[in-house]
């Protein structure tokens, strides 16, 4: 047992756990803002106003049509040139996840809201609710249920996307693994543990989601 | 109560209403009949602006709905509407469906709104269903909840858009009975329906529509007994 504790599989763990913490932090905070962006732009995509619709469409198309690797480089190296100040790595990573996932979530929101029967909003409007009240009390709660499965999927995707931020040396899970085998040459062991730690998050998340799906009956 | 003047409504190039004039006075029950595609549902939906009006005027209690200064939400809160497919809110209980409007629009407190919902539920015969979700109700029960939901706003006018068309035949009677009671209490009602028996018995006036115009309107006895218009005769011979 002591011998096992001394293997690279175990010795890499303290580094990886620290990395995992950053991975989860970036994913969690990023998706929190990503959901807000997604809700705003998703609803904007349903707007009758051509300008609002246009802005939202450009946002969605640009962020879905470019690789997230390019996006993080753009935010971390590109933007400071124009802004005149630097953005720290973690903030840049959170922004990247937020704006990238926001575009995908916008489509999830749009699809879910659009899928609610038109009769629901007509019933709301006919009793005298405003458009906003109808959305808030009638459409959104029903649409949100339908968003849960694809949002779970987006969580898994964004979690894995954080590994790309190793290119700007964010101390997330993959980067910490790289650092470890850079010093020890134990790449197989380190990367095995890196992958297992991703799976330790994504597999339970998938199982949990399937259970939620079944309970919501969507 | 309701006054419609030269109402036109087009969907793209398709003109569905081709100049409708209609007066409905207080406590009157007007039944609108006609073949599908005749524009009768569209006419009804123009009365609370669920459909935008292409041209013409719709006055509800003297307020012109096509005037952009009129608060349409305020008007709608006084005009109840019952739909063919009920459109109950599936994520809310029966009681929540009924109290949503009073709570959110009139600012009535929850307890008060629920107390006021009791007699409404009793009226539609569903006092025991207050806390169930619409999913577990039959079509007829859903429609009666929908009626109660509209009544909770204390409307002056009730619009019914083929309220029994989606129901199994044996469930139609309960819904019609509730509507009859409403008519007796003096509710102003416009009812788009295929229930000729209801139109004949409860309607003060029957309107026959075809191809976007009112072909004929008269008391039920005249329309069903000796209609003037050959189109009315033809339609009635098919459905009666």
mmCIF file of N, CA and C in Angstrom, chain B residues 55-124:
data_model
loop_
_atom_site.group_PDB
_atom_site.id
_atom_site.type_symbol
_atom_site.label_atom_id
_atom_site.label_comp_id
_atom_site.label_asym_id
_atom_site.label_seq_id
_atom_site.Cartn_x
_atom_site.Cartn_y
_atom_site.Cartn_z
ATOM 1 N N UNK B 55 -57.602 46.548 -40.719
ATOM 2 C CA UNK B 55 -58.238 47.873 -40.755
ATOM 3 C C UNK B 55 -59.622 47.780 -40.142
ATOM 4 N N UNK B 56 -60.180 48.938 -39.807
ATOM 5 C CA UNK B 56 -61.475 48.960 -39.149
ATOM 6 C C UNK B 56 -61.314 49.198 -37.665
ATOM 7 N N UNK B 57 -62.437 49.241 -36.950
ATOM 8 C CA UNK B 57 -62.404 49.556 -35.524
ATOM 9 C C UNK B 57 -63.116 48.486 -34.702
ATOM 10 N N UNK B 58 -62.576 48.264 -33.519
ATOM 11 C CA UNK B 58 -63.228 47.380 -32.557
ATOM 12 C C UNK B 58 -63.380 48.160 -31.254
ATOM 13 N N UNK B 59 -64.609 48.421 -30.859
ATOM 14 C CA UNK B 59 -64.851 49.132 -29.602
ATOM 15 C C UNK B 59 -65.332 48.147 -28.548
ATOM 16 N N UNK B 60 -64.682 48.173 -27.386
ATOM 17 C CA UNK B 60 -65.137 47.390 -26.244
ATOM 18 C C UNK B 60 -65.488 48.395 -25.147
ATOM 19 N N UNK B 61 -66.712 48.410 -24.741
ATOM 20 C CA UNK B 61 -67.195 49.387 -23.762
ATOM 21 C C UNK B 61 -66.706 50.781 -24.098
ATOM 22 N N UNK B 62 -66.820 51.130 -25.364
ATOM 23 C CA UNK B 62 -66.494 52.479 -25.803
ATOM 24 C C UNK B 62 -65.027 52.732 -26.106
ATOM 25 N N UNK B 63 -64.148 51.776 -25.750
ATOM 26 C CA UNK B 63 -62.723 51.983 -26.013
ATOM 27 C C UNK B 63 -62.331 51.348 -27.339
ATOM 28 N N UNK B 64 -61.682 52.131 -28.179
ATOM 29 C CA UNK B 64 -61.278 51.636 -29.480
ATOM 30 C C UNK B 64 -59.948 50.878 -29.366
ATOM 31 N N UNK B 65 -60.001 49.570 -29.553
ATOM 32 C CA UNK B 65 -58.806 48.746 -29.350
ATOM 33 C C UNK B 65 -57.701 49.061 -30.348
ATOM 34 N N UNK B 66 -58.072 49.600 -31.489
ATOM 35 C CA UNK B 66 -57.044 49.861 -32.503
ATOM 36 C C UNK B 66 -56.318 51.174 -32.218
ATOM 37 N N UNK B 67 -56.795 51.919 -31.220
ATOM 38 C CA UNK B 67 -56.105 53.135 -30.807
ATOM 39 C C UNK B 67 -54.893 52.743 -29.970
ATOM 40 N N UNK B 68 -53.686 53.097 -30.429
ATOM 41 C CA UNK B 68 -52.479 52.652 -29.701
ATOM 42 C C UNK B 68 -52.399 53.191 -28.269
ATOM 43 N N UNK B 69 -53.197 54.204 -27.972
ATOM 44 C CA UNK B 69 -53.147 54.761 -26.614
ATOM 45 C C UNK B 69 -53.958 53.929 -25.610
ATOM 46 N N UNK B 70 -54.815 53.052 -26.143
ATOM 47 C CA UNK B 70 -55.633 52.237 -25.254
ATOM 48 C C UNK B 70 -54.777 51.130 -24.640
ATOM 49 N N UNK B 71 -54.892 50.962 -23.326
ATOM 50 C CA UNK B 71 -54.142 49.912 -22.635
ATOM 51 C C UNK B 71 -54.834 48.578 -22.879
ATOM 52 N N UNK B 72 -54.288 47.822 -23.817
ATOM 53 C CA UNK B 72 -54.954 46.591 -24.238
ATOM 54 C C UNK B 72 -55.014 45.571 -23.103
ATOM 55 N N UNK B 73 -53.999 45.577 -22.231
ATOM 56 C CA UNK B 73 -54.008 44.608 -21.126
ATOM 57 C C UNK B 73 -55.164 44.860 -20.175
ATOM 58 N N UNK B 74 -55.460 46.166 -20.002
ATOM 59 C CA UNK B 74 -56.558 46.529 -19.108
ATOM 60 C C UNK B 74 -57.891 46.076 -19.719
ATOM 61 N N UNK B 75 -58.033 46.281 -21.017
ATOM 62 C CA UNK B 75 -59.258 45.849 -21.697
ATOM 63 C C UNK B 75 -59.393 44.328 -21.622
ATOM 64 N N UNK B 76 -58.296 43.629 -21.887
ATOM 65 C CA UNK B 76 -58.344 42.165 -21.870
ATOM 66 C C UNK B 76 -58.739 41.624 -20.506
ATOM 67 N N UNK B 77 -58.334 42.346 -19.454
ATOM 68 C CA UNK B 77 -58.669 41.844 -18.120
ATOM 69 C C UNK B 77 -60.173 41.895 -17.881
ATOM 70 N N UNK B 78 -60.900 42.651 -18.706
ATOM 71 C CA UNK B 78 -62.359 42.709 -18.553
ATOM 72 C C UNK B 78 -63.080 41.883 -19.617
ATOM 73 N N UNK B 79 -62.286 41.238 -20.480
ATOM 74 C CA UNK B 79 -62.866 40.385 -21.518
ATOM 75 C C UNK B 79 -62.291 38.980 -21.362
ATOM 76 N N UNK B 80 -63.112 38.069 -20.888
ATOM 77 C CA UNK B 80 -62.612 36.707 -20.704
ATOM 78 C C UNK B 80 -62.597 35.959 -22.016
ATOM 79 N N UNK B 81 -61.669 34.991 -22.134
ATOM 80 C CA UNK B 81 -61.654 34.194 -23.358
ATOM 81 C C UNK B 81 -61.432 32.727 -23.027
ATOM 82 N N UNK B 82 -62.226 31.896 -23.675
ATOM 83 C CA UNK B 82 -62.120 30.447 -23.495
ATOM 84 C C UNK B 82 -61.764 29.837 -24.841
ATOM 85 N N UNK B 83 -60.747 28.989 -24.831
ATOM 86 C CA UNK B 83 -60.189 28.472 -26.079
ATOM 87 C C UNK B 83 -60.641 27.036 -26.357
ATOM 88 N N UNK B 84 -60.553 26.677 -27.615
ATOM 89 C CA UNK B 84 -60.901 25.308 -28.002
ATOM 90 C C UNK B 84 -60.037 24.286 -27.259
ATOM 91 N N UNK B 85 -58.749 24.593 -27.151
ATOM 92 C CA UNK B 85 -57.842 23.631 -26.517
ATOM 93 C C UNK B 85 -57.501 24.021 -25.081
ATOM 94 N N UNK B 86 -58.393 24.703 -24.420
ATOM 95 C CA UNK B 86 -58.347 25.027 -22.987
ATOM 96 C C UNK B 86 -57.186 25.946 -22.611
ATOM 97 N N UNK B 87 -55.972 25.552 -23.039
ATOM 98 C CA UNK B 87 -54.782 26.340 -22.725
ATOM 99 C C UNK B 87 -54.618 26.613 -21.237
ATOM 100 N N UNK B 88 -54.896 25.609 -20.425
ATOM 101 C CA UNK B 88 -54.584 25.740 -18.997
ATOM 102 C C UNK B 88 -53.074 25.738 -18.839
ATOM 103 N N UNK B 89 -52.606 26.333 -17.740
ATOM 104 C CA UNK B 89 -51.172 26.358 -17.481
ATOM 105 C C UNK B 89 -50.788 25.043 -16.788
ATOM 106 N N UNK B 90 -50.064 24.169 -17.488
ATOM 107 C CA UNK B 90 -49.865 22.811 -16.970
ATOM 108 C C UNK B 90 -48.974 22.743 -15.737
ATOM 109 N N UNK B 91 -48.166 23.811 -15.506
ATOM 110 C CA UNK B 91 -47.249 23.781 -14.371
ATOM 111 C C UNK B 91 -47.892 24.348 -13.118
ATOM 112 N N UNK B 92 -49.181 24.679 -13.204
ATOM 113 C CA UNK B 92 -49.866 25.222 -12.032
ATOM 114 C C UNK B 92 -51.074 24.353 -11.699
ATOM 115 N N UNK B 93 -51.414 24.324 -10.408
ATOM 116 C CA UNK B 93 -52.621 23.600 -10.012
ATOM 117 C C UNK B 93 -53.845 24.362 -10.524
ATOM 118 N N UNK B 94 -54.987 23.703 -10.413
ATOM 119 C CA UNK B 94 -56.240 24.329 -10.815
ATOM 120 C C UNK B 94 -56.412 25.671 -10.097
ATOM 121 N N UNK B 95 -56.167 25.641 -8.786
ATOM 122 C CA UNK B 95 -56.333 26.854 -7.997
ATOM 123 C C UNK B 95 -55.366 27.954 -8.449
ATOM 124 N N UNK B 96 -54.131 27.554 -8.740
ATOM 125 C CA UNK B 96 -53.138 28.535 -9.191
ATOM 126 C C UNK B 96 -53.492 29.103 -10.566
ATOM 127 N N UNK B 97 -54.031 28.238 -11.422
ATOM 128 C CA UNK B 97 -54.504 28.715 -12.722
ATOM 129 C C UNK B 97 -55.526 29.826 -12.548
ATOM 130 N N UNK B 98 -56.436 29.601 -11.602
ATOM 131 C CA UNK B 98 -57.550 30.539 -11.429
ATOM 132 C C UNK B 98 -57.099 31.823 -10.740
ATOM 133 N N UNK B 99 -56.155 31.697 -9.809
ATOM 134 C CA UNK B 99 -55.788 32.876 -9.013
ATOM 135 C C UNK B 99 -54.647 33.686 -9.626
ATOM 136 N N UNK B 100 -54.011 33.165 -10.678
ATOM 137 C CA UNK B 100 -52.870 33.887 -11.260
ATOM 138 C C UNK B 100 -53.247 35.313 -11.681
ATOM 139 N N UNK B 101 -54.339 35.406 -12.436
ATOM 140 C CA UNK B 101 -54.763 36.724 -12.929
ATOM 141 C C UNK B 101 -55.042 37.713 -11.809
ATOM 142 N N UNK B 102 -55.939 37.347 -10.880
ATOM 143 C CA UNK B 102 -56.214 38.278 -9.772
ATOM 144 C C UNK B 102 -54.959 38.683 -9.007
ATOM 145 N N UNK B 103 -54.047 37.710 -8.779
ATOM 146 C CA UNK B 103 -52.849 38.017 -8.003
ATOM 147 C C UNK B 103 -51.924 38.964 -8.767
ATOM 148 N N UNK B 104 -51.655 38.633 -10.007
ATOM 149 C CA UNK B 104 -50.631 39.386 -10.744
ATOM 150 C C UNK B 104 -51.157 40.668 -11.371
ATOM 151 N N UNK B 105 -52.432 40.681 -11.736
ATOM 152 C CA UNK B 105 -52.947 41.858 -12.432
ATOM 153 C C UNK B 105 -53.658 42.798 -11.473
ATOM 154 N N UNK B 106 -54.468 42.212 -10.603
ATOM 155 C CA UNK B 106 -55.213 43.072 -9.684
ATOM 156 C C UNK B 106 -54.504 43.256 -8.347
ATOM 157 N N UNK B 107 -53.433 42.500 -8.134
ATOM 158 C CA UNK B 107 -52.700 42.633 -6.887
ATOM 159 C C UNK B 107 -53.436 42.111 -5.664
ATOM 160 N N UNK B 108 -54.366 41.175 -5.907
ATOM 161 C CA UNK B 108 -55.103 40.578 -4.797
ATOM 162 C C UNK B 108 -54.164 39.639 -4.029
ATOM 163 N N UNK B 109 -54.263 39.672 -2.697
ATOM 164 C CA UNK B 109 -53.418 38.787 -1.883
ATOM 165 C C UNK B 109 -53.809 37.336 -2.129
ATOM 166 N N UNK B 110 -52.814 36.439 -1.949
ATOM 167 C CA UNK B 110 -53.011 35.023 -2.257
ATOM 168 C C UNK B 110 -54.216 34.434 -1.533
ATOM 169 N N UNK B 111 -54.279 34.670 -0.221
ATOM 170 C CA UNK B 111 -55.364 34.082 0.560
ATOM 171 C C UNK B 111 -56.723 34.587 0.076
ATOM 172 N N UNK B 112 -56.779 35.884 -0.202
ATOM 173 C CA UNK B 112 -58.021 36.483 -0.674
ATOM 174 C C UNK B 112 -58.407 35.912 -2.050
ATOM 175 N N UNK B 113 -57.420 35.797 -2.934
ATOM 176 C CA UNK B 113 -57.679 35.271 -4.276
ATOM 177 C C UNK B 113 -58.196 33.839 -4.195
ATOM 178 N N UNK B 114 -57.613 33.066 -3.268
ATOM 179 C CA UNK B 114 -58.040 31.678 -3.140
ATOM 180 C C UNK B 114 -59.456 31.586 -2.577
ATOM 181 N N UNK B 115 -59.757 32.514 -1.672
ATOM 182 C CA UNK B 115 -61.118 32.523 -1.131
ATOM 183 C C UNK B 115 -62.127 32.857 -2.228
ATOM 184 N N UNK B 116 -61.750 33.809 -3.075
ATOM 185 C CA UNK B 116 -62.655 34.212 -4.154
ATOM 186 C C UNK B 116 -62.778 33.130 -5.229
ATOM 187 N N UNK B 117 -61.774 32.249 -5.285
ATOM 188 C CA UNK B 117 -61.820 31.181 -6.292
ATOM 189 C C UNK B 117 -62.808 30.078 -5.906
ATOM 190 N N UNK B 118 -63.077 29.962 -4.594
ATOM 191 C CA UNK B 118 -63.958 28.873 -4.125
ATOM 192 C C UNK B 118 -65.328 28.863 -4.804
ATOM 193 N N UNK B 119 -66.058 29.983 -4.766
ATOM 194 C CA UNK B 119 -67.371 29.957 -5.431
ATOM 195 C C UNK B 119 -67.278 29.720 -6.935
ATOM 196 N N UNK B 120 -66.171 30.143 -7.539
ATOM 197 C CA UNK B 120 -66.009 29.900 -8.981
ATOM 198 C C UNK B 120 -65.863 28.411 -9.262
ATOM 199 N N UNK B 121 -65.035 27.757 -8.415
ATOM 200 C CA UNK B 121 -64.862 26.314 -8.577
ATOM 201 C C UNK B 121 -66.179 25.588 -8.338
ATOM 202 N N UNK B 122 -66.939 26.081 -7.372
ATOM 203 C CA UNK B 122 -68.233 25.469 -7.092
ATOM 204 C C UNK B 122 -69.161 25.653 -8.296
ATOM 205 N N UNK B 123 -69.108 26.813 -8.867
ATOM 206 C CA UNK B 123 -69.968 27.122 -10.008
ATOM 207 C C UNK B 123 -69.712 26.168 -11.182
ATOM 208 N N UNK B 124 -68.446 25.823 -11.399
ATOM 209 C CA UNK B 124 -68.133 24.920 -12.506
ATOM 210 C C UNK B 124 -68.071 23.462 -12.042
#
